Tab-separated table of C-alpha atoms and ligand atoms in Angstrom:
chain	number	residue	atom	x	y	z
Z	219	UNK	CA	16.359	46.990	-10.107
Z	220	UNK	CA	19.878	46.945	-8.973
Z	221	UNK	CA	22.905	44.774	-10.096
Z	222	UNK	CA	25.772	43.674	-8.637
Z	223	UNK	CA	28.996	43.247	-10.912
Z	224	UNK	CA	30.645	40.542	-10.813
Z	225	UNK	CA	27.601	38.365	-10.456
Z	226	UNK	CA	29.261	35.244	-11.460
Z	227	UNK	CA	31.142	33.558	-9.145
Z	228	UNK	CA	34.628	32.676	-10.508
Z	229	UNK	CA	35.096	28.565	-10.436
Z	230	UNK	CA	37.675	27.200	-8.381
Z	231	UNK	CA	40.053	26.700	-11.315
Z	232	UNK	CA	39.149	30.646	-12.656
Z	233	UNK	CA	42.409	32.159	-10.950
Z	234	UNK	CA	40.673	35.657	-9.716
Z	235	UNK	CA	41.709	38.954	-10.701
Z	236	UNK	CA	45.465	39.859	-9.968
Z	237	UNK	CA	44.367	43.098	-7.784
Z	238	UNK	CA	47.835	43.683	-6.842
Z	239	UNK	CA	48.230	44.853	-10.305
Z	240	UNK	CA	45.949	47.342	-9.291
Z	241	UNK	CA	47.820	48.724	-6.557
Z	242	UNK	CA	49.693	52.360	-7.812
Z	243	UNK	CA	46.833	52.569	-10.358
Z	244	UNK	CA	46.235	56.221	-8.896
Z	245	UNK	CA	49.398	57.493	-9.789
Z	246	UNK	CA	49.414	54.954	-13.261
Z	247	UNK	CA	50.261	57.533	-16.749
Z	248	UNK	CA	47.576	57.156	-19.155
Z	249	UNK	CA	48.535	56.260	-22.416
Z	250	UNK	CA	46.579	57.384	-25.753
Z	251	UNK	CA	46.885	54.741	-28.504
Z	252	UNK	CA	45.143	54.796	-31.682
Z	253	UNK	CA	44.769	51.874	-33.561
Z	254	UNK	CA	43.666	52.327	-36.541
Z	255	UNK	CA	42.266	48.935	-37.881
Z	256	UNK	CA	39.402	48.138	-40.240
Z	257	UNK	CA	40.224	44.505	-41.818
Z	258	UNK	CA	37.328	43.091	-39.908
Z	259	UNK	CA	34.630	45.371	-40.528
Z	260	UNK	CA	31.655	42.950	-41.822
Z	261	UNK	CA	29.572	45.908	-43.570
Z	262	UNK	CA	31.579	48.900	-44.331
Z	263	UNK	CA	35.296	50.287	-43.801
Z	264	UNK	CA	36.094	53.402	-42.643
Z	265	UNK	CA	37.068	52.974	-39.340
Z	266	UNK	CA	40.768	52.992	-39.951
Z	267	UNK	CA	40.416	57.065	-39.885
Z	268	UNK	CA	39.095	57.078	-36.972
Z	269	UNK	CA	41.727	58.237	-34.187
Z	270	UNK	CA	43.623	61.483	-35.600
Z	271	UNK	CA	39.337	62.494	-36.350
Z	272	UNK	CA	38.854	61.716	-32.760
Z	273	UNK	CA	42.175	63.971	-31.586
Z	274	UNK	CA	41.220	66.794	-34.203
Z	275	UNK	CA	37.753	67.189	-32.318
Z	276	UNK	CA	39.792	66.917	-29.023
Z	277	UNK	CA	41.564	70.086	-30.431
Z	278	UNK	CA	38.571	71.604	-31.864
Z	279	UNK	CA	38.192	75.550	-30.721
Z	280	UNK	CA	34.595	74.839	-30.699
Z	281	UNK	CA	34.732	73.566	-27.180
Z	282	UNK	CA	37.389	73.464	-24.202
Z	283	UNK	CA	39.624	69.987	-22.972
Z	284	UNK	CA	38.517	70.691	-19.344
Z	285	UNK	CA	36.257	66.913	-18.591
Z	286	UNK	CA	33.133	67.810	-16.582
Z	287	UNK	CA	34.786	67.559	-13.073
Z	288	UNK	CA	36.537	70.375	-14.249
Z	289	UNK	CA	40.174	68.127	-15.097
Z	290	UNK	CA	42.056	69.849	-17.595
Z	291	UNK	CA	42.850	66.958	-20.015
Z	292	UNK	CA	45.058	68.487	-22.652
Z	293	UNK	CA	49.063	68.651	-21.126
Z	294	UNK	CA	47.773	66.756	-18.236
Z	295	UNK	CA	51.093	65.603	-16.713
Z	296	UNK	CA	49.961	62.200	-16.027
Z	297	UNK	CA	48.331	61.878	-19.909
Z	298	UNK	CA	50.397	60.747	-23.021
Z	299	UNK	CA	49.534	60.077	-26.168
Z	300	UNK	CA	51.731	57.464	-27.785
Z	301	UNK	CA	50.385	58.165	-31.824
Z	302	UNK	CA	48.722	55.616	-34.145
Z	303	UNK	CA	49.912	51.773	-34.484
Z	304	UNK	CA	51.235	51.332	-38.264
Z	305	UNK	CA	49.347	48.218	-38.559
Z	306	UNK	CA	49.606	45.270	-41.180
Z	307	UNK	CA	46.523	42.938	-41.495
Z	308	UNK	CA	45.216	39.948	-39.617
Z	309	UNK	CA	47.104	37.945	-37.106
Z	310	UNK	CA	50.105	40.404	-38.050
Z	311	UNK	CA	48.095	43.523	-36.779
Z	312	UNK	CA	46.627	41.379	-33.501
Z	313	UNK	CA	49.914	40.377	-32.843
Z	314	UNK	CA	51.012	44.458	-33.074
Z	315	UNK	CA	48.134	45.497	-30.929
Z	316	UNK	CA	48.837	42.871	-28.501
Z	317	UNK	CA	52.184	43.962	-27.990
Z	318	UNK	CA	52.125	47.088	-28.208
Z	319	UNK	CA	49.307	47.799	-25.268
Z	320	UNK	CA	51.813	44.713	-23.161
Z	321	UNK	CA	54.648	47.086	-23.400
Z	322	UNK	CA	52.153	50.032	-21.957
Z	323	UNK	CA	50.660	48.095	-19.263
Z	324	UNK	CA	53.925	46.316	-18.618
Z	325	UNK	CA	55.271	49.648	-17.490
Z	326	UNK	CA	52.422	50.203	-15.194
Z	327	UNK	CA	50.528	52.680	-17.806
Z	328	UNK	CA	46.485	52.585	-18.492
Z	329	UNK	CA	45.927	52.235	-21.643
Z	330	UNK	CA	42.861	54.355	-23.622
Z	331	UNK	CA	42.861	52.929	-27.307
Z	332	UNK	CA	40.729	54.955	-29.817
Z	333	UNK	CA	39.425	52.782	-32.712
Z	334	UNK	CA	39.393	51.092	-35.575
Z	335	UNK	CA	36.588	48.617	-35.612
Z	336	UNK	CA	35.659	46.662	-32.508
Z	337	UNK	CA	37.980	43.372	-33.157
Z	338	UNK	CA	41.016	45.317	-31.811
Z	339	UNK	CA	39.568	44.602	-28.223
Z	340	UNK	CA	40.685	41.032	-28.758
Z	341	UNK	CA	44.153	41.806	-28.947
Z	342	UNK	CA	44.096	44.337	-26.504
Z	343	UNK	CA	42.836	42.520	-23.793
Z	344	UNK	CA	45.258	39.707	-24.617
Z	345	UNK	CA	48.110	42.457	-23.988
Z	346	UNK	CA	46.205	43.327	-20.656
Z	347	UNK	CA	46.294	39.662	-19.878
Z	348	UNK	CA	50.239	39.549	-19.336
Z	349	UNK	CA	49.489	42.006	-16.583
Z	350	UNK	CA	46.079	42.173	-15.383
Z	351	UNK	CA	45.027	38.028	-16.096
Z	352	UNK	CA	41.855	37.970	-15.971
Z	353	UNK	CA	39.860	41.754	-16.102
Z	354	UNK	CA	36.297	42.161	-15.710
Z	355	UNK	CA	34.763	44.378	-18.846
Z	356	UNK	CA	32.268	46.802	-19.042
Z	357	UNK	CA	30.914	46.609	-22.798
Z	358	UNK	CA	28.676	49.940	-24.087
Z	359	UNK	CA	28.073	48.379	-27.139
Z	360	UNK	CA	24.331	47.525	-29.264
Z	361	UNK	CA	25.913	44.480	-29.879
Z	362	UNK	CA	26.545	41.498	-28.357
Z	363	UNK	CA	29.755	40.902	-30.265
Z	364	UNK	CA	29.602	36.781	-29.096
Z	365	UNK	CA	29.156	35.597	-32.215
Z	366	UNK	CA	31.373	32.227	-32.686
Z	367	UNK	CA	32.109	33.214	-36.502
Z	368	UNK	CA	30.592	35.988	-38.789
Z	369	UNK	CA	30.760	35.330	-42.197
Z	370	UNK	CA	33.459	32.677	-41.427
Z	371	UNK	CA	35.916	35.234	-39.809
Z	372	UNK	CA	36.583	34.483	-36.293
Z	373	UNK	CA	38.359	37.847	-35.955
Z	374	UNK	CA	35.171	39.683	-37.148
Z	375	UNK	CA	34.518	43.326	-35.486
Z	376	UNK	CA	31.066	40.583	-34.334
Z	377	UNK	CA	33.124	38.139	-32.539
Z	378	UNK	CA	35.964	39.770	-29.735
Z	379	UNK	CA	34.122	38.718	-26.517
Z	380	UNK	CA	34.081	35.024	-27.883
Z	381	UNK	CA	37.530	35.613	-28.345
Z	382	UNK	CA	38.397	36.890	-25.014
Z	383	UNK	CA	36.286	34.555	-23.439
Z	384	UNK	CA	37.997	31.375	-25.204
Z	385	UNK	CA	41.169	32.830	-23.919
Z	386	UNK	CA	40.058	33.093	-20.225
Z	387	UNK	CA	40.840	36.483	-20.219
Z	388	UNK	CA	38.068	37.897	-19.034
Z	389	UNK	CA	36.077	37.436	-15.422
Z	390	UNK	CA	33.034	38.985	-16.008
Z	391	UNK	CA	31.271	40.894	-18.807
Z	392	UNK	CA	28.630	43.209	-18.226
Z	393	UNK	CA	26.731	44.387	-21.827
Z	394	UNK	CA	25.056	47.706	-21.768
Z	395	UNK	CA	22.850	49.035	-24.238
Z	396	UNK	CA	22.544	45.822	-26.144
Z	397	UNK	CA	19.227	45.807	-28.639
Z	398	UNK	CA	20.256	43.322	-31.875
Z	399	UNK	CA	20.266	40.105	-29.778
Z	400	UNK	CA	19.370	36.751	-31.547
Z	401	UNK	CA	19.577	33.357	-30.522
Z	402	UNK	CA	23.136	32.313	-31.483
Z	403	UNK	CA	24.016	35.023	-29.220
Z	404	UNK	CA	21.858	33.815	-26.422
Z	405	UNK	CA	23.370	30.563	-26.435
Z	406	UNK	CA	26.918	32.673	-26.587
Z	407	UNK	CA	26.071	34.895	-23.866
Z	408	UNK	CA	24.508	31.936	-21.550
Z	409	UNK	CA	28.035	30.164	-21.831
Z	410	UNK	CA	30.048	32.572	-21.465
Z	411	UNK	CA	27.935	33.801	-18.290
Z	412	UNK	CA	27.688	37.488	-19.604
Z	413	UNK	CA	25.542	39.745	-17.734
Z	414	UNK	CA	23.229	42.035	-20.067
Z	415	UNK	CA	21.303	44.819	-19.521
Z	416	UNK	CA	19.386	45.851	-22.511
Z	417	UNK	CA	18.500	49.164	-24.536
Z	418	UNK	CA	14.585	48.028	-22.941
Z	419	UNK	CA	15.962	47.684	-19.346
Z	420	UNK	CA	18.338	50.556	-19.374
Z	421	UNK	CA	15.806	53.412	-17.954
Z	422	UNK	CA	15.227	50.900	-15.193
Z	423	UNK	CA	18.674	49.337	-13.952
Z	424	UNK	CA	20.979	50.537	-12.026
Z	425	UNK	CA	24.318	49.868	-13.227
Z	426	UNK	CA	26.689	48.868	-10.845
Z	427	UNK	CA	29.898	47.571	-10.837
Z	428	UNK	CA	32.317	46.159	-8.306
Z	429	UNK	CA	36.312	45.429	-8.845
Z	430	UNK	CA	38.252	47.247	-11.455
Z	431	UNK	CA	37.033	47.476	-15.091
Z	432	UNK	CA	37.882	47.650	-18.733
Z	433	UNK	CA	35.542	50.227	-20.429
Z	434	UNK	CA	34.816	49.381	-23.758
Z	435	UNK	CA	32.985	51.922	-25.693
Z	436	UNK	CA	31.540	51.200	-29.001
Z	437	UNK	CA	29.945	54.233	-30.429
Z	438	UNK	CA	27.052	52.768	-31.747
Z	439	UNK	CA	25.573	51.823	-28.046
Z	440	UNK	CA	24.375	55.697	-29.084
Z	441	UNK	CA	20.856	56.357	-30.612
Z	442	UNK	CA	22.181	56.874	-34.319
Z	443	UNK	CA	20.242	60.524	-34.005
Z	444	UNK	CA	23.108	61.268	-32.111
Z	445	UNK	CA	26.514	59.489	-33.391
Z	446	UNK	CA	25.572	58.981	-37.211
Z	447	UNK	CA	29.197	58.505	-37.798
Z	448	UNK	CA	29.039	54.674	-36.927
Z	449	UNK	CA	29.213	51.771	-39.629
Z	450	UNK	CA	25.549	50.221	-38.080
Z	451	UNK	CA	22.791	51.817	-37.481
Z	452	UNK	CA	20.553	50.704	-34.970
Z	453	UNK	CA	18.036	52.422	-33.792
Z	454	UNK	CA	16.589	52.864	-29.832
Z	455	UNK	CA	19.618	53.477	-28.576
Z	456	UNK	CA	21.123	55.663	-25.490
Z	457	UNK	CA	21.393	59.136	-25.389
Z	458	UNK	CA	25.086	60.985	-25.089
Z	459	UNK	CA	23.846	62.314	-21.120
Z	460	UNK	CA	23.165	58.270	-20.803
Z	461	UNK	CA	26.362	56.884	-21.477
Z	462	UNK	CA	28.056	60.251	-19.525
Z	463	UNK	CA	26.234	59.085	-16.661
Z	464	UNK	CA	27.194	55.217	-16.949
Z	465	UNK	CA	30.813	56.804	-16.870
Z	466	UNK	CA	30.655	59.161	-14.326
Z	467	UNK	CA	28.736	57.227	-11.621
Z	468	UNK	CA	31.110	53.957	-12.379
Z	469	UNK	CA	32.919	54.301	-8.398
Z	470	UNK	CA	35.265	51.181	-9.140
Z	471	UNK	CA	39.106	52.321	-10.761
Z	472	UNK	CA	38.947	52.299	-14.524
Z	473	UNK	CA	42.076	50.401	-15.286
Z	474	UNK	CA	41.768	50.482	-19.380
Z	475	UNK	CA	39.372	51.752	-21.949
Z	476	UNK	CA	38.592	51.635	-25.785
Z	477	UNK	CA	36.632	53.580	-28.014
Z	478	UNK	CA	35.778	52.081	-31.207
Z	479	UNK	CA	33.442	52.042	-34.580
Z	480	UNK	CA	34.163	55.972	-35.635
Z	481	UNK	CA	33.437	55.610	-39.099
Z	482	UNK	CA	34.031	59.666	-40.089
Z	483	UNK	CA	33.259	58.299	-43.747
Z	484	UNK	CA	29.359	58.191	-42.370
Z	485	UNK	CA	29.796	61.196	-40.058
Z	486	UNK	CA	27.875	64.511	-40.283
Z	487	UNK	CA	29.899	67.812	-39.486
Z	488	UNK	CA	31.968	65.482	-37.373
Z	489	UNK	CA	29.104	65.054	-34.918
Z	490	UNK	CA	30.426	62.098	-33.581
Z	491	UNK	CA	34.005	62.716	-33.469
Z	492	UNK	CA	33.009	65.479	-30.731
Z	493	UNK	CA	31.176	62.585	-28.919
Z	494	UNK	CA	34.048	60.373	-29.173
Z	495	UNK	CA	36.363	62.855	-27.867
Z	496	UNK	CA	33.550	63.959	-25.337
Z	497	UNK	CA	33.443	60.791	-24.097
Z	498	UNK	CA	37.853	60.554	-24.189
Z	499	UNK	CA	38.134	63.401	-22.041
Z	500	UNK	CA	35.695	62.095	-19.656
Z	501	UNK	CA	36.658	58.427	-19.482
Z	502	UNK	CA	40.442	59.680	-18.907
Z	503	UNK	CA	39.388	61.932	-15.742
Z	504	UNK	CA	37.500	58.875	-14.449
Z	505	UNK	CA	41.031	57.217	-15.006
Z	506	UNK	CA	43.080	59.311	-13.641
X	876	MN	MN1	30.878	46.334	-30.842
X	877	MN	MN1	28.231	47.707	-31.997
């Protein structure tokens, strides 16, 4: 089975994609931001500690910074990383996020944001937004992350596509790798016209995507057997060659990516802070 992304048509009054923001991409610097953020965690912090684990692997003698089509990532002239946030809480840190990836993008920079807990795509994508309006997403994620409210916190790490969505700031949303699904969800997904394909269906579907995309990677779209360093385990998930592959054959320009849900509190011999930075080095050639 093959899909086509966008599927949706846009509505007359959905204002389409401002490509011409897309138009120097290829010669765009890349910024690194890490935003650590783990206020809206629902079940455990720990993702705050996230990004310096993720650069430390980066770093890590154990392996080289060359990405697989043979990019050297580390002093790559067109690369910068711009440190950590120094974040407050709530609407304070959202409004920080927001305004800190605007500046980026404002200057014609990509922006690759290594998490903190998934709610800090909200606020980036509003920051997009001044540029971009309306992006299409590409979500690696075993969650749906549509739920209206978890808990009563709209800003939950459960809720940023709702978000998004509510803001019109995204065109289309295409889930990968999704396997917790209930019927809250459903109903979220079916009105916000997202496009899923499942942990089941993976093996099966071809993903495909057309127009420029957001990547945004949580790290728990992995089988837990291989990232245990994640706040939720949920079984059935993708392998690390899976999500590689979802990268690598993606043949639209990657304007902006996240990756989110480290937790190195949970993590085993940092294990999945040499995914995370695997899958850094390899999302920033595909940006590049
Ligand atoms: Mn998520
Ligand atoms: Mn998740």
């Amino acid at each position: 089975m093959g899909l086509t992304f966008p599927f949706n048509a846009l509505t007359a009054n959905t204002p389409p994609p401002n490509l011409e923001s897309y138009s120097q991409s290829s010669q765009s610097m890349i910024s690194i931001l890490g935003i650590p953020y783990d206020a809206d965690s629902s079940f455990l912090k720990g993702t705050v500690h996230g990004p310096p684990v993720i650069r430390n692997a980066f770093r890590s003698p154990s392996s080289n910074t060359s990405a697989e089509n043979e990019v050297e990532i580390n002093g790559h002239s067109q690369i910068q990383d711009e440190g950590d946030l120094d974040l407050g809480s709530g609407q304070n840190a959202r409004e920080q996020i927001e305004s800190a990836v605007r500046n980026l993008v404002m200057q014609d920079n990509k922006v690759l944001s290594l998490g903190g807990d998934h709610s800090i795509t909200y606020p980036i994508l509003r920051g997009y937004a001044s540029k971009h309006g309306k992006i299409n997403v590409l979500q690696l994620d075993a969650h749906p992350d549509l739920y209206d409210n978890l808990n009563g916190n709209r800003y939950s790490h459960a809720c940023p596509f709702a978000r998004a969505f509510e803001d019109g700031l995204i065109g289309n949303l295409l889930q990968v790798g999704i396997r917790t699904m209930n019927t809250h969800q459903r109903q979220q997904a079916e009105k916000f016209g997202v496009d899923i394909i499942s942990a089941q269906d993976f093996a099966t579907t071809v993903v495909e995507l057309a127009g420029p995309v957001y990547v945004s990677l949580d790290l728990d779209v992995l089988d837990p057997a291989f990232a245990p360093g994640i706040s939720h385990y949920e079984p059935g998930g993708l392998s690390v060659r899976d999500i590689l592959s979802v990268i690598h054959e993606l043949d639209v320009p990657v304007i902006g990516a996240d990756i989110v849900e480290l937790n190195p509190t949970r993590d085993i011999q940092a294990m999945t802070a040499m995914v995370a930075a695997k899958v850094m080095k390899e999302l920033l050639a595909k940006m590049l």
